[in-house]
PDB file of C-alpha atoms in Angstrom:
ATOM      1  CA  UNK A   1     235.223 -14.435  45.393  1.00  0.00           C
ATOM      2  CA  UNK A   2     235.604 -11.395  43.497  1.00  0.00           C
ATOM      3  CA  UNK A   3     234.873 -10.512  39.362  1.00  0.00           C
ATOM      4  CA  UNK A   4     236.769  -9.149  37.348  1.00  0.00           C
ATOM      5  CA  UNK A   5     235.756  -5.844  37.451  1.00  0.00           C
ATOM      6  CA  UNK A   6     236.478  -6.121  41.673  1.00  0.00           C
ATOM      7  CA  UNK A   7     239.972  -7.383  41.165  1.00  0.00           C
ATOM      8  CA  UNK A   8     241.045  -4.734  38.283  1.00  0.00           C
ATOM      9  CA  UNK A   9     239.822  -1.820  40.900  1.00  0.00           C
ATOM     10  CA  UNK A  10     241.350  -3.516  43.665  1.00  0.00           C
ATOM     11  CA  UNK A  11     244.685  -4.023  42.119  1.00  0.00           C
ATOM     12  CA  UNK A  12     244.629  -1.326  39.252  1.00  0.00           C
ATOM     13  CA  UNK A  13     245.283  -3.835  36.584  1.00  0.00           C
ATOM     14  CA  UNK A  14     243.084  -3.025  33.809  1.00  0.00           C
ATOM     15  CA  UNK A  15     240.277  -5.905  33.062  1.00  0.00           C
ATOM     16  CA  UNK A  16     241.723  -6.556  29.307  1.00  0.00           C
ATOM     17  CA  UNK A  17     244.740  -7.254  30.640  1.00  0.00           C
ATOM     18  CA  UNK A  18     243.495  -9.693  33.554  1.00  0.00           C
ATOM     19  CA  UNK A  19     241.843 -11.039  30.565  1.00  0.00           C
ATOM     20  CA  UNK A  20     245.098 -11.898  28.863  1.00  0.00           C
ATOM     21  CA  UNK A  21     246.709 -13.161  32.063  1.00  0.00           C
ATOM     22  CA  UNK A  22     244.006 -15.671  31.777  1.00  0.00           C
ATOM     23  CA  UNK A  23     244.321 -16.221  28.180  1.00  0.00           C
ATOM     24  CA  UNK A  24     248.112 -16.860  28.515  1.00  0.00           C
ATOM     25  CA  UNK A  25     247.474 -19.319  31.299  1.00  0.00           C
ATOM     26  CA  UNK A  26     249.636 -16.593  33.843  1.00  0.00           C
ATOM     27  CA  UNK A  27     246.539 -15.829  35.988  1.00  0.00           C
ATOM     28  CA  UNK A  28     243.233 -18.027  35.446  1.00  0.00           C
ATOM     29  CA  UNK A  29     240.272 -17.348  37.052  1.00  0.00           C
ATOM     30  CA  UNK A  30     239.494 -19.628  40.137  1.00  0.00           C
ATOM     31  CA  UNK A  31     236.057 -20.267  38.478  1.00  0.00           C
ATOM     32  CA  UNK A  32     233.480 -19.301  36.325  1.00  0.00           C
ATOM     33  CA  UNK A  33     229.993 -18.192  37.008  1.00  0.00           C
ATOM     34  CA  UNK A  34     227.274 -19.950  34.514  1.00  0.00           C
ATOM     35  CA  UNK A  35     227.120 -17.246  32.641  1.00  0.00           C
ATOM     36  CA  UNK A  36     231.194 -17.718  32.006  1.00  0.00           C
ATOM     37  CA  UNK A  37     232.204 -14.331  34.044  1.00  0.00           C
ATOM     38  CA  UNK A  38     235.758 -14.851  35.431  1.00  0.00           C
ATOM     39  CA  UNK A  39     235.596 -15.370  39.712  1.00  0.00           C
ATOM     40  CA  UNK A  40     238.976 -14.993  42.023  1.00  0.00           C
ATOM     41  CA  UNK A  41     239.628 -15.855  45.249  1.00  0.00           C
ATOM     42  CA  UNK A  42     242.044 -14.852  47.806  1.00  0.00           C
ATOM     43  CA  UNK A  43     244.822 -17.660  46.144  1.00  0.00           C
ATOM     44  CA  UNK A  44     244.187 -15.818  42.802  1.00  0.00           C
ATOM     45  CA  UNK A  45     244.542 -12.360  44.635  1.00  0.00           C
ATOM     46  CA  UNK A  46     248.155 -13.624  45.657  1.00  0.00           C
ATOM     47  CA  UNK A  47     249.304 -14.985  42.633  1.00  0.00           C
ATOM     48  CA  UNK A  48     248.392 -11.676  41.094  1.00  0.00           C
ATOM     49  CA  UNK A  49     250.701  -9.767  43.692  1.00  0.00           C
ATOM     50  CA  UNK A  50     253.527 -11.885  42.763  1.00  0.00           C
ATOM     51  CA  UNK A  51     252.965 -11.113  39.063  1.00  0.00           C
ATOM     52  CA  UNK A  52     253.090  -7.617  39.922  1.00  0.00           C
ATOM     53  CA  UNK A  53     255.843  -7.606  41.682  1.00  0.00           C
ATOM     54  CA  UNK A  54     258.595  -9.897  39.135  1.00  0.00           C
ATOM     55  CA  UNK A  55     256.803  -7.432  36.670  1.00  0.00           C
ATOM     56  CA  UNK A  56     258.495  -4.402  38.263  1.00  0.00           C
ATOM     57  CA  UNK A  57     262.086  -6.683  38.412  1.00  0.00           C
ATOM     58  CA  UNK A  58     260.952  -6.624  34.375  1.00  0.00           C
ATOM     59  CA  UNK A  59     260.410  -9.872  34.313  1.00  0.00           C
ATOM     60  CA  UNK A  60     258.884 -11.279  30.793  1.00  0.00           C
ATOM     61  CA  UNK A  61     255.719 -12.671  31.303  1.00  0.00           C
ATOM     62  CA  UNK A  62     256.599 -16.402  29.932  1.00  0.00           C
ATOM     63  CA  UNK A  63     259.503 -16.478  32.720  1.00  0.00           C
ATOM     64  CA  UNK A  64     256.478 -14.798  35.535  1.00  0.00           C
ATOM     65  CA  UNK A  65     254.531 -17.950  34.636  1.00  0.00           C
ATOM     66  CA  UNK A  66     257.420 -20.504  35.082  1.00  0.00           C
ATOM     67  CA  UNK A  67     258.622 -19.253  38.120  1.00  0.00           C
ATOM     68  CA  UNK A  68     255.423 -19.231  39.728  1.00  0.00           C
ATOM     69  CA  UNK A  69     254.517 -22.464  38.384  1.00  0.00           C
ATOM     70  CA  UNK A  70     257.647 -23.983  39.625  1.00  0.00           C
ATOM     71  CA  UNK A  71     257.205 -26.384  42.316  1.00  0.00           C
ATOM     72  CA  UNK A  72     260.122 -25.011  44.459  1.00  0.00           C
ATOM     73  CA  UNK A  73     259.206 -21.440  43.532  1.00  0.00           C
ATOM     74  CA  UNK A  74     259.631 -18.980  47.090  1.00  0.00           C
ATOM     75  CA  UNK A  75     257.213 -16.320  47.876  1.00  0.00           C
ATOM     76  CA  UNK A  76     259.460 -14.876  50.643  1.00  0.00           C
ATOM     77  CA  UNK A  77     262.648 -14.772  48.299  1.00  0.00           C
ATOM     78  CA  UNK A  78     260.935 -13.250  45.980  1.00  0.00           C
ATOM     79  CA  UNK A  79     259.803 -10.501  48.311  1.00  0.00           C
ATOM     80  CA  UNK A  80     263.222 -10.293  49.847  1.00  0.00           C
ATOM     81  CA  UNK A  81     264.391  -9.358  46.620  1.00  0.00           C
ATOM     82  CA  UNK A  82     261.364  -7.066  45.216  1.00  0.00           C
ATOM     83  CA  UNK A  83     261.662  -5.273  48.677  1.00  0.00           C
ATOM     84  CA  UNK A  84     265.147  -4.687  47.978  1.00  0.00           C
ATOM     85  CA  UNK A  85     264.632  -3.341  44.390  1.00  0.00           C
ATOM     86  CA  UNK A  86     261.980  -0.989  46.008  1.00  0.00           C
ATOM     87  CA  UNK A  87     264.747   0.161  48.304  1.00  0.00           C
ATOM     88  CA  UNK A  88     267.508   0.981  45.453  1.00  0.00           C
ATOM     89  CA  UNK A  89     264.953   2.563  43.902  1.00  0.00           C
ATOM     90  CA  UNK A  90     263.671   4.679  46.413  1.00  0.00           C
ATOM     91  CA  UNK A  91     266.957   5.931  46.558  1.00  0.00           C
ATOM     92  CA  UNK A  92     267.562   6.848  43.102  1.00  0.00           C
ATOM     93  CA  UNK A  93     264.138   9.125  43.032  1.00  0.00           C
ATOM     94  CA  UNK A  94     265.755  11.123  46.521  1.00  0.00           C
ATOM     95  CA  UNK A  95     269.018  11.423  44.593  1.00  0.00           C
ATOM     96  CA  UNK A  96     266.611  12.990  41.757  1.00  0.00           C
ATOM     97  CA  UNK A  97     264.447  14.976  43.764  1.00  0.00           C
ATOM     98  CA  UNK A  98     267.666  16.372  45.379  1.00  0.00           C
ATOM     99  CA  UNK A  99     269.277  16.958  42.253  1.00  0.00           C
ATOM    100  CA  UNK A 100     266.242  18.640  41.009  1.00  0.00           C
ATOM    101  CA  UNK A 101     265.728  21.505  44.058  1.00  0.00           C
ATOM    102  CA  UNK A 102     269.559  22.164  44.184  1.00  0.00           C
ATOM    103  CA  UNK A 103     268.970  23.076  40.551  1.00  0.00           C
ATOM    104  CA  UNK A 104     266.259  25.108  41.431  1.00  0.00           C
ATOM    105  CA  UNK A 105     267.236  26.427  44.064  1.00  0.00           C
ATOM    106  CA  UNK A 106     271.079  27.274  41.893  1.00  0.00           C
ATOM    107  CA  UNK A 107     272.915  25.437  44.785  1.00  0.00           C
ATOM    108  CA  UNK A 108     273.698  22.808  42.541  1.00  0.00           C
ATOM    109  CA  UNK A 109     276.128  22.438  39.564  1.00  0.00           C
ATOM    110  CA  UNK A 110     273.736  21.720  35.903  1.00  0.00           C
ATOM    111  CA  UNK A 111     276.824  19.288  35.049  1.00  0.00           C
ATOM    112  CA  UNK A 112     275.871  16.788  37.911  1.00  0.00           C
ATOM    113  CA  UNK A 113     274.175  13.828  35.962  1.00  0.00           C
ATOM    114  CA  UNK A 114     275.308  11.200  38.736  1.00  0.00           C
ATOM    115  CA  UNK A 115     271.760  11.405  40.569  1.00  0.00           C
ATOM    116  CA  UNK A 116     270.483   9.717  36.818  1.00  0.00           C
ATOM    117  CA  UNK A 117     272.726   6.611  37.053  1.00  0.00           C
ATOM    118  CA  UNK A 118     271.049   3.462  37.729  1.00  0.00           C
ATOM    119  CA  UNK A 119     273.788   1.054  37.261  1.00  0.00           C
ATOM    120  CA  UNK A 120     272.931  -0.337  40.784  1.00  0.00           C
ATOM    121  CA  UNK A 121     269.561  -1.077  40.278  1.00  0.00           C
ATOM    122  CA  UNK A 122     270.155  -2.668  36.967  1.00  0.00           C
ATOM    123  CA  UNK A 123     273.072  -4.938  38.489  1.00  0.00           C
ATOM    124  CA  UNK A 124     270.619  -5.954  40.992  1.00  0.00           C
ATOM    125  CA  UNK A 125     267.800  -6.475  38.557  1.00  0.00           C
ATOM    126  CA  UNK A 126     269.876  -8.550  36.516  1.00  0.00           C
ATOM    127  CA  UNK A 127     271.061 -10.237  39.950  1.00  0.00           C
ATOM    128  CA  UNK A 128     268.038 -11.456  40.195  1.00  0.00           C
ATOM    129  CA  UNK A 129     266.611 -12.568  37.498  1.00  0.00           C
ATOM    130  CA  UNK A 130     270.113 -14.856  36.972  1.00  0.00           C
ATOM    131  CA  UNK A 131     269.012 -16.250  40.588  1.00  0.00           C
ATOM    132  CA  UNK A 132     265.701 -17.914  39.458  1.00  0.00           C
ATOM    133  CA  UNK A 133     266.716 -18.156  35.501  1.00  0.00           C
ATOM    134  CA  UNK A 134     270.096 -19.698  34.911  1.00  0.00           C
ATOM    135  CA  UNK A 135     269.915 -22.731  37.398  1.00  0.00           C
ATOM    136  CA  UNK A 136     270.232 -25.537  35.255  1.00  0.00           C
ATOM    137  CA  UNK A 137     267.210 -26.795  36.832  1.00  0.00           C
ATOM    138  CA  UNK A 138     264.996 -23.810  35.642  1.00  0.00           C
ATOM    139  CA  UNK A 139     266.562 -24.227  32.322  1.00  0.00           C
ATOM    140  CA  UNK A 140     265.218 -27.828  31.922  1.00  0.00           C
ATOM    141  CA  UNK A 141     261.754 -26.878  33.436  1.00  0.00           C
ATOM    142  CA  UNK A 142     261.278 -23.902  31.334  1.00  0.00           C
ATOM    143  CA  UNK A 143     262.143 -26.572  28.047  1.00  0.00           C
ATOM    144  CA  UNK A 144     260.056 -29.082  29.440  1.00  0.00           C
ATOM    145  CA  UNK A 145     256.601 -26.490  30.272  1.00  0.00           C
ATOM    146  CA  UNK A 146     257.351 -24.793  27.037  1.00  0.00           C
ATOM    147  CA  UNK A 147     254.794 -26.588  24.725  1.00  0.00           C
ATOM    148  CA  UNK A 148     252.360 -27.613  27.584  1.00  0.00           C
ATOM    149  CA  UNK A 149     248.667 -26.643  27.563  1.00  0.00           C
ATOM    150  CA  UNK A 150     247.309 -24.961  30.467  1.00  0.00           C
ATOM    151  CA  UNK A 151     245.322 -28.357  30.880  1.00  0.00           C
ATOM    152  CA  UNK A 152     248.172 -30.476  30.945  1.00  0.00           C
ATOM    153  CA  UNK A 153     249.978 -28.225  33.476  1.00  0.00           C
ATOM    154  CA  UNK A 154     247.296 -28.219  35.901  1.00  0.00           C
ATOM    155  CA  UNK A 155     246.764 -31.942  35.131  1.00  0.00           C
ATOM    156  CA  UNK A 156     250.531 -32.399  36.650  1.00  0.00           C
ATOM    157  CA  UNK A 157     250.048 -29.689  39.413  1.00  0.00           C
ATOM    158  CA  UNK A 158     246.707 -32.673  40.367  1.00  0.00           C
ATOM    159  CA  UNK A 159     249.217 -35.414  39.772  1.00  0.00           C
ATOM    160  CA  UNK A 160     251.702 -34.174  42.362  1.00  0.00           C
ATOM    161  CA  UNK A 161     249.424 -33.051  44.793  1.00  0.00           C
ATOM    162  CA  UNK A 162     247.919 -36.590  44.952  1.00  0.00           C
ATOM    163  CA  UNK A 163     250.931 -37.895  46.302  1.00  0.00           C
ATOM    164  CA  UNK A 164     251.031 -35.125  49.279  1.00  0.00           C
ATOM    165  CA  UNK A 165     247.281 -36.510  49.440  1.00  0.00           C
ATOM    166  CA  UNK A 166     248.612 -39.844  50.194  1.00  0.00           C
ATOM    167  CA  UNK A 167     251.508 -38.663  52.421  1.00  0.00           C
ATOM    168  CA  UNK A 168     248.767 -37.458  54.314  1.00  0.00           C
ATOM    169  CA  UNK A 169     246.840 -40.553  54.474  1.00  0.00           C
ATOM    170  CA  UNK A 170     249.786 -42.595  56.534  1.00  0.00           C
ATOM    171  CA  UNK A 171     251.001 -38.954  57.965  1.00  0.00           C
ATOM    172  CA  UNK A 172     250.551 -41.332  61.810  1.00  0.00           C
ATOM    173  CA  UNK A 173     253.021 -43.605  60.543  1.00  0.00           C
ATOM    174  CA  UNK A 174     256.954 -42.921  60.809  1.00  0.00           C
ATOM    175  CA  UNK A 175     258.855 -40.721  58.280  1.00  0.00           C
ATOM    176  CA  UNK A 176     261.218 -43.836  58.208  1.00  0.00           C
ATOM    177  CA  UNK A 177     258.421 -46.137  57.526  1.00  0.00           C
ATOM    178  CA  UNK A 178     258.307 -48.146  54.421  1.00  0.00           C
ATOM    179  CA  UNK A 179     255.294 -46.515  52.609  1.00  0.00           C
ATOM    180  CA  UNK A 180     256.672 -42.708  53.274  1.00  0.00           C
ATOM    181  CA  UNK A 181     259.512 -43.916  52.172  1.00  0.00           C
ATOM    182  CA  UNK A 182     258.270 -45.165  48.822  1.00  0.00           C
ATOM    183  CA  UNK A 183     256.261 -41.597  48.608  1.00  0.00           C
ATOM    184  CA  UNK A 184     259.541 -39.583  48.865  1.00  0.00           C
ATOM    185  CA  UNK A 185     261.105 -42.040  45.580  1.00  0.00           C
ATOM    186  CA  UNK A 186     257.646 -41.577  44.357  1.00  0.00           C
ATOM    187  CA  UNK A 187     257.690 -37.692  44.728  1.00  0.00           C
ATOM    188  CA  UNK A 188     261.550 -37.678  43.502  1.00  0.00           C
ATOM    189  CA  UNK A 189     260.700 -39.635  40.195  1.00  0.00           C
ATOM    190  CA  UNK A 190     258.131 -37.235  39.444  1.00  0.00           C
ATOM    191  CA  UNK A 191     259.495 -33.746  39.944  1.00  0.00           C
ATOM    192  CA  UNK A 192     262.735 -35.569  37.812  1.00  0.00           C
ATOM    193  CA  UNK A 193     260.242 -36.536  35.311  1.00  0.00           C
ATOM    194  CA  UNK A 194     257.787 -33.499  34.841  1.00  0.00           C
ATOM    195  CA  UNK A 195     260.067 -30.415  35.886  1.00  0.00           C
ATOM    196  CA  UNK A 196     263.541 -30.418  36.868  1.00  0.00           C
ATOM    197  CA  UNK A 197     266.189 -33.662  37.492  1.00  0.00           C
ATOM    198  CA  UNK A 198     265.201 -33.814  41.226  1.00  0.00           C
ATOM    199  CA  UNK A 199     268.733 -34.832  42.462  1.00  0.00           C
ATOM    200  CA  UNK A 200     268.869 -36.214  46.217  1.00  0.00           C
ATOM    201  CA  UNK A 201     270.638 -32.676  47.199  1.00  0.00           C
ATOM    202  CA  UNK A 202     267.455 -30.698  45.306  1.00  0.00           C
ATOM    203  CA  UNK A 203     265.081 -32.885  46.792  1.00  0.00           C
ATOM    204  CA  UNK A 204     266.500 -32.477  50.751  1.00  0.00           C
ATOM    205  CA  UNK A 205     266.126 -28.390  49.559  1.00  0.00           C
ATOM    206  CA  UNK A 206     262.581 -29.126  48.839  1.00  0.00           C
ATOM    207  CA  UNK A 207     261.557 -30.504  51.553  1.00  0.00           C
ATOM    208  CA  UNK A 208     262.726 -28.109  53.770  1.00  0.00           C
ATOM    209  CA  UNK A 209     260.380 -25.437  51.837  1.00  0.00           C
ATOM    210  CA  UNK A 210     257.807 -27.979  51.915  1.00  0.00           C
ATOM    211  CA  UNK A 211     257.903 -28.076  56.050  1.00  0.00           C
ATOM    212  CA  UNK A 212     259.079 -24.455  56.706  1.00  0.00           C
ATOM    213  CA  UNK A 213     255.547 -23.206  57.671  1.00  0.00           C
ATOM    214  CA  UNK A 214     255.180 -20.828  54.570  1.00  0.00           C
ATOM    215  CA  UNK A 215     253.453 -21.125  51.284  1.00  0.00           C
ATOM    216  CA  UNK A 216     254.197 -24.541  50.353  1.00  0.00           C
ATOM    217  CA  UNK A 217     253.342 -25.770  53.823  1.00  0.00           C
ATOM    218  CA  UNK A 218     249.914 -24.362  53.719  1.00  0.00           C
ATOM    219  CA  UNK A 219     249.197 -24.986  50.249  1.00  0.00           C
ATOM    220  CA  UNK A 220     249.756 -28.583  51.204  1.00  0.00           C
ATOM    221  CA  UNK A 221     248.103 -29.118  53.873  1.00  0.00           C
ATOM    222  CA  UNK A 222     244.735 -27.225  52.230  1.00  0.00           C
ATOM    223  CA  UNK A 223     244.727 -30.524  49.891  1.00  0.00           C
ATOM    224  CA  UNK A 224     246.531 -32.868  51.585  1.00  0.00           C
ATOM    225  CA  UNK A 225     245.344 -32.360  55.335  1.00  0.00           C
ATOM    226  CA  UNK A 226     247.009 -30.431  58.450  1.00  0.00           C
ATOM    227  CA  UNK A 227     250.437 -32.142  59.454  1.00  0.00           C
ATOM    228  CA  UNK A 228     250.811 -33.988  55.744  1.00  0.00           C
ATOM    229  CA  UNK A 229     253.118 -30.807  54.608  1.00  0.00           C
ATOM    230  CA  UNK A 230     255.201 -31.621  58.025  1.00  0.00           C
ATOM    231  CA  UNK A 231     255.123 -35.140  57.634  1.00  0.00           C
ATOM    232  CA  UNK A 232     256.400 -35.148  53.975  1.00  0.00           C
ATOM    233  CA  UNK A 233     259.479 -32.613  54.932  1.00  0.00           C
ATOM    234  CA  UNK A 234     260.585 -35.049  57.768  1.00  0.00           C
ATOM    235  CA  UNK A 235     260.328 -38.043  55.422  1.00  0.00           C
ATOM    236  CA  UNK A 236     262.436 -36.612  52.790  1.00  0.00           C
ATOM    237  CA  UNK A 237     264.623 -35.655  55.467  1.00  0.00           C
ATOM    238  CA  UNK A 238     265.095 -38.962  56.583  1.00  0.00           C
ATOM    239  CA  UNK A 239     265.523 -40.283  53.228  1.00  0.00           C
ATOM    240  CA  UNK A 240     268.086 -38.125  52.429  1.00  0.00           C
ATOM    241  CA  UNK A 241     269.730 -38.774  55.685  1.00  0.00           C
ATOM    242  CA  UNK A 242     270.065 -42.652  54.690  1.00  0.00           C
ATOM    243  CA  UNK A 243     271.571 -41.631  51.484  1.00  0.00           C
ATOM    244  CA  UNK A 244     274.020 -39.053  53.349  1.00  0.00           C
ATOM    245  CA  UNK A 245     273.037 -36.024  52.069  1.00  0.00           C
TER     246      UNK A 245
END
């Protein structure tokens, strides 16, 4: 675990801000000492390197807190694209630095003002932000999360995860069996309900994330027990399968 003062070295985000992360309900604490100091741990640490990083796609920090909150949100898209950005913009500041010694150096014509253009980066900035904000499925979630508490949101984050918890409890059983079955409709129902309409094509997407071997399968498995991730993916595969999708 580290304080607050730890994390804002470590990550150069100043402590009043970490403070309003918290107070916005974009980066709580993992827990609170007795004497009410904030406390992070390594998940927190993550979470705050995703921040960062839709921050510099200029992200506005109610949309940060969606995405991340989303329950098919994708740490290695999201990197695909920031590391992309990174590289666009990498090579708008060697267009500028080249720009700026042929000046000096009077190789270089004063009238040259393509090295300033950053159409490209701005296309792809907008790129991506229309690629995890005009789905009609992010549309509904960001209406439906709108006017939640941060206690009601973590009360459905529990709610969900207690039905990976009980994937996990017949995880010896066969995807095709009758009570992983009734998990995946289960699980289906209640993304539909609390986020997003879960359609039969968005749910076989999920659980391909969910069994992939990234973030979602090891968040899982941390609550649910090692295999349940896996055993949930191949369940909803084989429900999807009977329903030919």
């Amino acid at each position: 675990m580290k304080t607050v003062h730890e994390v804002s070295a470590l990550s150069g985000v100043s402590i009043r801000t970490l403070q309003y992360y918290d107070r916005i309900g974009l980066l709580p604490p993992t827990e609170r000492t007795e004497a009410g100091y904030r406390l992070y741990d390594d998940a927190a640490l993550e979470r705050l390197q995703q921040i960062l990083l839709f921050r510099a796609l200029q992200f506005p920090l109610k949309d940060i807190r969606r995405i991340l909150d989303r329950p098919d949100f994708d740490r290695n898209r999201a990197l695909e694209q920031q590391i992309a950005l990174l590289t666009l913009q990498k090579e708008h500041l060697e267009n500028l630095i080249l720009l700026a010694t042929g000046l000096k150096q009077g190789g270089m014509s004063t009238m040259d003002f393509t090295a300033f253009d950053t159409k490209k980066i701005d296309d792809y900035a907008a790129e991506a932000k229309a690629a995890w904000g005009a789905t009609p499925e992010y549309q509904e979630f960001a209406k439906k999360d709108a006017n939640r508490t941060d206690a009601e949101r973590s009360g459905i984050t529990s709610q969900m995860m207690a039905i990976f918890a009980r994937f996990g409890a017949v995880k010896e059983q066969s995807p095709e069996s009758e009570p992983a079955q009734a998990l995946v409709q289960e699980l289906q129902d209640f993304i539909s309900s609390h986020f997003y309409r879960c359609s039969d094509s968005v749910l076989k997407g999920l659980g391909q994330l969910y069994g992939n071997g990234g973030d979602f399968t090891e968040n899982i498995n941390a609550v649910a027990g090692d295999g349940a991730a896996e055993f949930a993916s191949a369940a909803i595969a084989a429900y999807c399968a009977k329903k030919g999708v």
